[in-house]
GROMACS .gro file of C-alpha atoms in nm:
model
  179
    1UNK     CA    1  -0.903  -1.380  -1.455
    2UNK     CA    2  -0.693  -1.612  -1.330
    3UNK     CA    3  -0.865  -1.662  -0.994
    4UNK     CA    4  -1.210  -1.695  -1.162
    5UNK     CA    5  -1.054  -1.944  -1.421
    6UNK     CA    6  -1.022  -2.162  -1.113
    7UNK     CA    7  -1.296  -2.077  -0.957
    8UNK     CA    8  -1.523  -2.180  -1.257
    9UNK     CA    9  -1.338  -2.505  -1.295
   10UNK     CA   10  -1.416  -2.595  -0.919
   11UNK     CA   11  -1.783  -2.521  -0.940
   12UNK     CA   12  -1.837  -2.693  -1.328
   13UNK     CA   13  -1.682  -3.034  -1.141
   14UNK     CA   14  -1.895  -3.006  -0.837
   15UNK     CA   15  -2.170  -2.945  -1.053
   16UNK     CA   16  -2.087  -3.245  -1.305
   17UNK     CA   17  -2.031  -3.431  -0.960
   18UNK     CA   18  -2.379  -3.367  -0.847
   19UNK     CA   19  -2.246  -3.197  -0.600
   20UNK     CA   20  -2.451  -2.896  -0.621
   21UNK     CA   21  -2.425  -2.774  -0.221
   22UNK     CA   22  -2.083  -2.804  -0.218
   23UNK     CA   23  -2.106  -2.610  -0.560
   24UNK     CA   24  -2.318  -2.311  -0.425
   25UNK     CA   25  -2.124  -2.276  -0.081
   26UNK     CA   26  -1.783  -2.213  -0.320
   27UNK     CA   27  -1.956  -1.961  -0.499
   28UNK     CA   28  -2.129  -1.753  -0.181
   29UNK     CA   29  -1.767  -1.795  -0.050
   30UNK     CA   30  -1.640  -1.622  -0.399
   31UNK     CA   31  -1.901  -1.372  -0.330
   32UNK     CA   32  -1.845  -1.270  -0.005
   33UNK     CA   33  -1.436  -1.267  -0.075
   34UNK     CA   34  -1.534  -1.013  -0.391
   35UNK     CA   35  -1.708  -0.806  -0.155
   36UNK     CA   36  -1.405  -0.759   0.133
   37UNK     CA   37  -1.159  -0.646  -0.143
   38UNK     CA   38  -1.396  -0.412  -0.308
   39UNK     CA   39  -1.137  -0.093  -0.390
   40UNK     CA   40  -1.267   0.207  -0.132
   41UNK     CA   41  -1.301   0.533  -0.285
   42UNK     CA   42  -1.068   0.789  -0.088
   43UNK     CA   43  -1.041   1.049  -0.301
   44UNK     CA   44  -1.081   1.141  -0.701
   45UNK     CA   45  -0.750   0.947  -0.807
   46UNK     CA   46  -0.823   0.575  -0.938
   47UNK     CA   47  -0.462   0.473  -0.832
   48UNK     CA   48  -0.432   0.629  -0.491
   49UNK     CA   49  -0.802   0.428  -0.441
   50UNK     CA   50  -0.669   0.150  -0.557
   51UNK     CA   51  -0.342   0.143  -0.399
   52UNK     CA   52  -0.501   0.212  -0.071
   53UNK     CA   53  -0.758  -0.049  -0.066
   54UNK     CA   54  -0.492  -0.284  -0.132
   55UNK     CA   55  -0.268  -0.188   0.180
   56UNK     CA   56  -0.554  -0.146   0.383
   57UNK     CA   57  -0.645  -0.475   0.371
   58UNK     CA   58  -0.306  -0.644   0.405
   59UNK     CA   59  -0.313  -0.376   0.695
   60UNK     CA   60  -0.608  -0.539   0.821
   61UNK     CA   61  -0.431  -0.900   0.757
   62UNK     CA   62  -0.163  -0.838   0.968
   63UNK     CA   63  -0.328  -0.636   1.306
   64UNK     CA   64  -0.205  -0.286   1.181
   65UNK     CA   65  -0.392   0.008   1.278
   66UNK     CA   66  -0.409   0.226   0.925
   67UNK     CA   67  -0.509   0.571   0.985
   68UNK     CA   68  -0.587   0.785   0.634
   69UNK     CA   69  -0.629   1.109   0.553
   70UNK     CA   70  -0.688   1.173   0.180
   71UNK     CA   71  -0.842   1.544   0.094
   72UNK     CA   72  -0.847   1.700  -0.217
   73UNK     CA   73  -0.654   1.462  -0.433
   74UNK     CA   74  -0.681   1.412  -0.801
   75UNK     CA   75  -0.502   1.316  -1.080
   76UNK     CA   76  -0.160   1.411  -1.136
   77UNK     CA   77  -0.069   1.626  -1.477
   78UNK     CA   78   0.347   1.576  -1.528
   79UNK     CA   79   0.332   1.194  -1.318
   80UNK     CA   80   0.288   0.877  -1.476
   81UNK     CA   81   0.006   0.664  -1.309
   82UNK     CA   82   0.203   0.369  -1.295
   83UNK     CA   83   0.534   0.589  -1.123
   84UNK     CA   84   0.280   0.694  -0.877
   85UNK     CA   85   0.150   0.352  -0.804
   86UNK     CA   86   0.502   0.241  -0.803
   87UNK     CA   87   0.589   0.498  -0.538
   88UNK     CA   88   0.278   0.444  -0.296
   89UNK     CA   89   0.336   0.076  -0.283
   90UNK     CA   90   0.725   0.127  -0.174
   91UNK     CA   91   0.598   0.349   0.052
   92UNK     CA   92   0.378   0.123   0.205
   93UNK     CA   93   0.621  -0.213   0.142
   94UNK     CA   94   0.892   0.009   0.404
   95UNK     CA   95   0.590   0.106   0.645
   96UNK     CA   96   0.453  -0.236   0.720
   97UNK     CA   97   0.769  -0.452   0.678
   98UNK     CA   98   0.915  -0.195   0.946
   99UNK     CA   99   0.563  -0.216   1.161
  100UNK     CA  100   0.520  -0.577   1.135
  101UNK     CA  101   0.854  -0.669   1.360
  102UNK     CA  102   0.666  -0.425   1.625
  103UNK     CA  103   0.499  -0.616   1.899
  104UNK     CA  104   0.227  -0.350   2.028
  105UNK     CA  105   0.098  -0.064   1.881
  106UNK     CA  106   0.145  -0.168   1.549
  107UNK     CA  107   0.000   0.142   1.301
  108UNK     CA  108   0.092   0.338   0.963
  109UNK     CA  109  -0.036   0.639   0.982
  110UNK     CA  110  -0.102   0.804   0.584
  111UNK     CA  111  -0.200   1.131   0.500
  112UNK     CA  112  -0.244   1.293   0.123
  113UNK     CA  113  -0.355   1.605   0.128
  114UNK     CA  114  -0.359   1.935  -0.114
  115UNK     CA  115  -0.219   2.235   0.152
  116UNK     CA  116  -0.199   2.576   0.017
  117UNK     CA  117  -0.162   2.450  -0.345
  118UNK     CA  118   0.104   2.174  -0.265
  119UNK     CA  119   0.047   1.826  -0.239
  120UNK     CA  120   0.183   1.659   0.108
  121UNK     CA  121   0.225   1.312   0.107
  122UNK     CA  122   0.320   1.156   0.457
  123UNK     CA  123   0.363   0.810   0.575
  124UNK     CA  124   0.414   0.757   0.933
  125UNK     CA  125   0.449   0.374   1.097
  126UNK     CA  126   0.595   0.247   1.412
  127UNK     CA  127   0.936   0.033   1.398
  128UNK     CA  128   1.228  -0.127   1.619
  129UNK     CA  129   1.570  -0.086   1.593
  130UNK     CA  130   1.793   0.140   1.436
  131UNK     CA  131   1.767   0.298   1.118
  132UNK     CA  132   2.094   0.329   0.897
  133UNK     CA  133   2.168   0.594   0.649
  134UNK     CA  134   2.359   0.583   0.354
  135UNK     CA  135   2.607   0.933   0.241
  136UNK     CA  136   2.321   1.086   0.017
  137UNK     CA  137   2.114   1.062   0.418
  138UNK     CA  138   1.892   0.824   0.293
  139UNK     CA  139   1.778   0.512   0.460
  140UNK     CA  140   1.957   0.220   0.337
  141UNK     CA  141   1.987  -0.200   0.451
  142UNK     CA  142   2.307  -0.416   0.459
  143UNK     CA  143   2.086  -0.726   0.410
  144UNK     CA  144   2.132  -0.812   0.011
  145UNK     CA  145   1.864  -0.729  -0.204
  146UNK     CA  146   1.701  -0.484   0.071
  147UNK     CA  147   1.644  -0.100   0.026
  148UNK     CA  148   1.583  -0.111  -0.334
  149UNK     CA  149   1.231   0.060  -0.223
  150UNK     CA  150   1.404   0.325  -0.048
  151UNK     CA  151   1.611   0.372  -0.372
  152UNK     CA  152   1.327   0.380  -0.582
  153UNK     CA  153   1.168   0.646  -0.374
  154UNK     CA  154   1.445   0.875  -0.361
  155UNK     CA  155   1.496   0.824  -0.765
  156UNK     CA  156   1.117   0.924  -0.823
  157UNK     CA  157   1.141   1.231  -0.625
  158UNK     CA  158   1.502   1.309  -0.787
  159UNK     CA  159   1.306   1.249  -1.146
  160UNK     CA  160   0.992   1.487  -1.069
  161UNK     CA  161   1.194   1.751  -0.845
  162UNK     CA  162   0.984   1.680  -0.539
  163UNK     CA  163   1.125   1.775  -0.188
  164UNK     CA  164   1.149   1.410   0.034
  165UNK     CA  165   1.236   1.451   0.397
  166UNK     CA  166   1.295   1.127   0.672
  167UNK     CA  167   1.238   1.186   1.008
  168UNK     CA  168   1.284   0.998   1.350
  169UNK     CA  169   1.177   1.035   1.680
  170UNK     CA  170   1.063   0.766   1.964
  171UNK     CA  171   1.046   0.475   1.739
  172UNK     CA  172   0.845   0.629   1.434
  173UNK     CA  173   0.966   0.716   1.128
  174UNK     CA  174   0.802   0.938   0.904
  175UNK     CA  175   0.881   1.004   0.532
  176UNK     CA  176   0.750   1.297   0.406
  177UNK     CA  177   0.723   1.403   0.008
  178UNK     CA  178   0.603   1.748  -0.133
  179UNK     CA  179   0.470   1.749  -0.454
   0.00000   0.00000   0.00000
């Protein structure tokens, strides 16, 4: 609402302006930008959809290579929509922070997928560096005001009993949650 608030105001004072060319460029402009972040439909659940639409395109934005693989998904009975969201976008906040400091093959690899009744959720991504862990064997940051993601992951699987597993090998990390 916000965005269109402006974008009326732009095109009512081009228009008052007689400046109706510049006027209908702004809005084909508008159009094609509510086109590109048109939400994807991955699976049955609204807020994995929407979740991944968003990260694909800041994927996109930043010369990631995404890789999904969504199958049988649908909504959750005992989670909160909003914990879930909450939980995706940490997930992918670590993945591409860690993949965007990579200076070839940059990629997040994401699968969600119902397996033999559980629900897998795995997030794979590329990174430099070391990884520290803190005494629970958790990944944690020194920098100030850094890992709170991590934390919040960890808490939501704590919270809902899920199994959450980290693993590292040749400069990808994976983090892996069972549902």
């Amino acid at each position: 609402r916000h965005d269109m608030k402006h974008l009326l105001l732009t095109v009512s004072s081009l228009f008052k302006n007689n400046q109706k060319e510049e006027a209908l460029k702004v809005i084909e402009q508008y159009k094609d930008q509510i086109e590109e972040t048109k939400d994807q439909r991955y699976c049955n659940n609204s807020i994995v959809n929407a979740i991944l639409s968003y990260y694909s395109r800041i994927c996109k934005e930043k010369n990631i290579n995404l890789v999904l693989q969504i199958r049988d998904i649908n909504e959750f009975e005992n989670i909160k929509s909003s914990e879930l969201a909450i939980l995706l976008s940490n997930c992918f906040d670590n993945a591409i922070r860690a993949t965007n400091k990579v200076t070839d093959n940059k990629y997040v690899e994401f699968k969600f997928v119902n397996s033999n009744g559980h629900i897998v959720m795995q997030i794979k991504n590329t990174f430099v560096g070391s990884i520290k862990y803190d005494k629970y064997n958790n990944p944690t940051s020194d920098k100030e005001r850094h890992g709170l993601g991590t934390k919040s992951i960890v808490s939501f699987c704590k919270k809902n009993d899920l199994t959450l597993d980290y693993d590292i090998s040749e400069n990808i990390f994976t983090l892996s949650i069972i549902f």
